[in-house]
């Protein structure tokens, strides 16, 4: 097991290196003028485009540009993000905790919901419950995140006024939050640790609509996978054997069948978390939720290369770490899986 | 059920508390504030905050773009034939850090601007009259410490003295730009900025990464508001207790980043935001105008000038490169008959109706009508198919009419206005003569930037927004053969060049106005550009916001939502 983990950890810098070469290389397909464009905010500055290119070394050979980027990266400096107006590292440090909060608030309900609903549908195959689950998953699949997000805002914020609108905090708490001691960067946690339950509750309320949107959009796939996996398991030999031995249906279903049916959910759950941690781009943008997703959407539209590169490295790191965790979890759930 | 009722109550109570309080101004817009560093800011998003944190020596008087009044200066004198400006500075002014404002701060600020003067900043127009170059010492060896040091000085009376190397009638207006605010020298040095000495000035010349300077993170100005915090979600500012002027009525200002228009509209209509970035006149008139609690302010001045460029010396080939109907020669637009014919072909009124929803106006020259130097009496072109036909028949010895042409015209991708303008021209050309073909293509801005700078574009639409409120900033740019836009138009008129140069060397405004009228009349005759009608600006705000009306709106201020400083606003 230890060897396996060490091997995976060694992969991280290798993946990062290849990825960085690929991304920096791809940026070279853009002309120096295109890469200078983010620095030009109005027509007047365009008069100095050649000076900007020269000053920032955008006309230098690939090796020089990559070398400069690599050197600063290994010193922990990922450059300056035009889109956020801050260093890339500082931007990630500021925004990633918000994304982690949203991921936690979203992932746990999705997984619990999918396991429960998928199991229920499989156990009632082709009956009314199964049909209802199918309708739900079809609707979820069909709804674009953008449309659902706007609908959520229109109904629960603008029309009913039950929940707050875009952003992470209400106006009253914007100033108060500056006094909090930041332990984790996650506002709900930090506010609670500071005893400011009003702020924690405020942030939580602001997270409900984006979280609900993500749950509705992302659950259907998990439900369908769980249902199919459960159906497959229910027809397998060991389940038939368990039934033949006279075990109670509840024990057969929950202990034998569902435990084995969970394996694909572990893989899919890993991808789900990777996707959410990598930024729920559309959801964060619609709800003005200050996570990494909102930032990278803006960065990409501005050809903010430092931000895009920094985000890509962050995503790669998340992928490698989570894949390792998923593989370890596989071993825990299914002892037949061996790592060495 | 009981739990559900409780939850609903909690939600409703806390949401009710979320509305914008009376002492707080809430603004929602789509993008981040690029920087709070005055030495590099060159955009309105940054300027709208900087102008409220820092203060300039002079500022615009009320809604006027022609008259300036003191701010951190109390009065000024111009001597030495317009080459020396001496400012008396306001006493008992404090920076947000607690430091007292002195002449040394002003001297440091402008020297710092001249030293750093990065290529993507707006300091080129300060450097030009002060050190005789648009560049910094790293890019131009003629920019020496001696020149910078001499350009801005404090005399024994504690007055700030600018020693210009050449007369610049726009100099005062330049000092009113939002990013010309005076920084706190002691504070800046303390947090790691340039130490203000000759020894280190070359280290700071054209310094890269200034947008993320220490001052960007920790600004200290004399403005009515000081920065509280700036994070991924919002920028927070609060009224500065030690402000020398009248205490602002609004205590807190929050600029929230809300990229999605629908979310901003909902917050605005519910009263959670006082001001929001809209979605353009058509969208805002449909979705915001006339709604409960909304005040709509129309007929505001527009300070952007836009024109069709007709490149008289195209760098490259257009189609066949000949007058055979399948292309045009590189010098096609050098025939004045072609340019006049195009000017008569565009339907200005249709553009105002279709694109500007009736809220547009034809200008006589490529200069905002509110600017000094604008002459409303100069003739304007109107859509006239007969005149257009007559000029097309005269052009290039009749070959244009006989053979026709194919021109590829590019517009900035995403610009609906430019696209529609070109479609109007395209349709009218084809109606006048079916052999006239205008091929319209969307192009990415960076590509347009590159190709138009290289003179490769035959016909494009470009606008210009002012750096400072002076006619030279527009007329020299568009009409001089030494102007920034010359490579895109290649229109050269020796007499116009002379008039524009003369206007730069006199501080007599009446004489300048006369010269600018001459330029405008010549431009009408020669038609180097097809003038796109100017949109009429508008604004909207919650009805409890006070202090912002059409009469108080100044288009030169960065805070374009109200055209005022924040300190002039209140809420009822």
Short mmCIF file of N, CA and C in Angstrom, two decimals, chain A residues 110 113-115 117-119 121 133 136-137 218-228 265 268:
data_model
loop_
_atom_site.label_atom_id
_atom_site.label_comp_id
_atom_site.label_asym_id
_atom_site.label_seq_id
_atom_site.Cartn_x
_atom_site.Cartn_y
_atom_site.Cartn_z
N UNK A 110 -25.44 14.52 -2.82
CA UNK A 110 -25.54 13.82 -4.12
C UNK A 110 -25.29 12.33 -3.91
N UNK A 113 -28.07 10.69 -1.78
CA UNK A 113 -29.30 10.70 -2.57
C UNK A 113 -29.24 9.65 -3.68
N UNK A 114 -28.07 9.61 -4.35
CA UNK A 114 -27.92 8.68 -5.48
C UNK A 114 -27.95 7.23 -5.01
N UNK A 115 -27.28 6.96 -3.91
CA UNK A 115 -27.24 5.58 -3.40
C UNK A 115 -28.64 5.14 -2.98
N UNK A 117 -31.65 6.53 -3.85
CA UNK A 117 -32.63 6.52 -4.94
C UNK A 117 -32.32 5.42 -5.96
N UNK A 118 -31.01 5.24 -6.23
CA UNK A 118 -30.60 4.20 -7.19
C UNK A 118 -30.97 2.83 -6.69
N UNK A 119 -30.75 2.61 -5.40
CA UNK A 119 -31.08 1.32 -4.78
C UNK A 119 -32.60 1.09 -4.84
N UNK A 121 -34.78 2.37 -6.83
CA UNK A 121 -35.25 2.15 -8.20
C UNK A 121 -34.94 0.73 -8.65
N UNK A 133 -38.31 7.76 -10.66
CA UNK A 133 -36.86 8.03 -10.66
C UNK A 133 -36.38 8.31 -12.08
N UNK A 136 -37.34 11.77 -13.04
CA UNK A 136 -36.48 12.73 -12.34
C UNK A 136 -35.10 12.81 -13.02
N UNK A 137 -34.53 11.67 -13.32
CA UNK A 137 -33.18 11.68 -13.91
C UNK A 137 -33.21 12.28 -15.31
N UNK A 218 -26.31 17.25 -11.17
CA UNK A 218 -25.30 16.18 -11.13
C UNK A 218 -25.80 14.85 -10.57
N UNK A 219 -26.92 14.87 -9.87
CA UNK A 219 -27.43 13.62 -9.27
C UNK A 219 -27.87 12.56 -10.29
N UNK A 220 -28.60 12.96 -11.34
CA UNK A 220 -29.17 11.94 -12.21
C UNK A 220 -28.19 10.89 -12.71
N UNK A 221 -26.99 11.34 -13.09
CA UNK A 221 -26.03 10.38 -13.60
C UNK A 221 -25.65 9.38 -12.51
N UNK A 222 -25.46 9.88 -11.31
CA UNK A 222 -25.09 9.00 -10.19
C UNK A 222 -26.23 8.03 -9.88
N UNK A 223 -27.45 8.52 -9.92
CA UNK A 223 -28.61 7.66 -9.63
C UNK A 223 -28.68 6.53 -10.65
N UNK A 224 -28.51 6.89 -11.92
CA UNK A 224 -28.60 5.87 -12.98
C UNK A 224 -27.51 4.82 -12.83
N UNK A 225 -26.29 5.27 -12.52
CA UNK A 225 -25.18 4.34 -12.36
C UNK A 225 -25.45 3.41 -11.18
N UNK A 226 -25.92 3.99 -10.09
CA UNK A 226 -26.21 3.18 -8.88
C UNK A 226 -27.31 2.16 -9.18
N UNK A 227 -28.31 2.61 -9.89
CA UNK A 227 -29.44 1.71 -10.22
C UNK A 227 -28.93 0.53 -11.06
N UNK A 228 -28.17 0.85 -12.10
CA UNK A 228 -27.68 -0.21 -12.99
C UNK A 228 -26.72 -1.15 -12.27
N UNK A 265 -19.67 3.64 -7.91
CA UNK A 265 -19.99 4.94 -7.32
C UNK A 265 -18.74 5.61 -6.76
N UNK A 268 -17.02 7.12 -9.79
CA UNK A 268 -17.80 8.26 -10.27
C UNK A 268 -17.79 9.40 -9.25
#
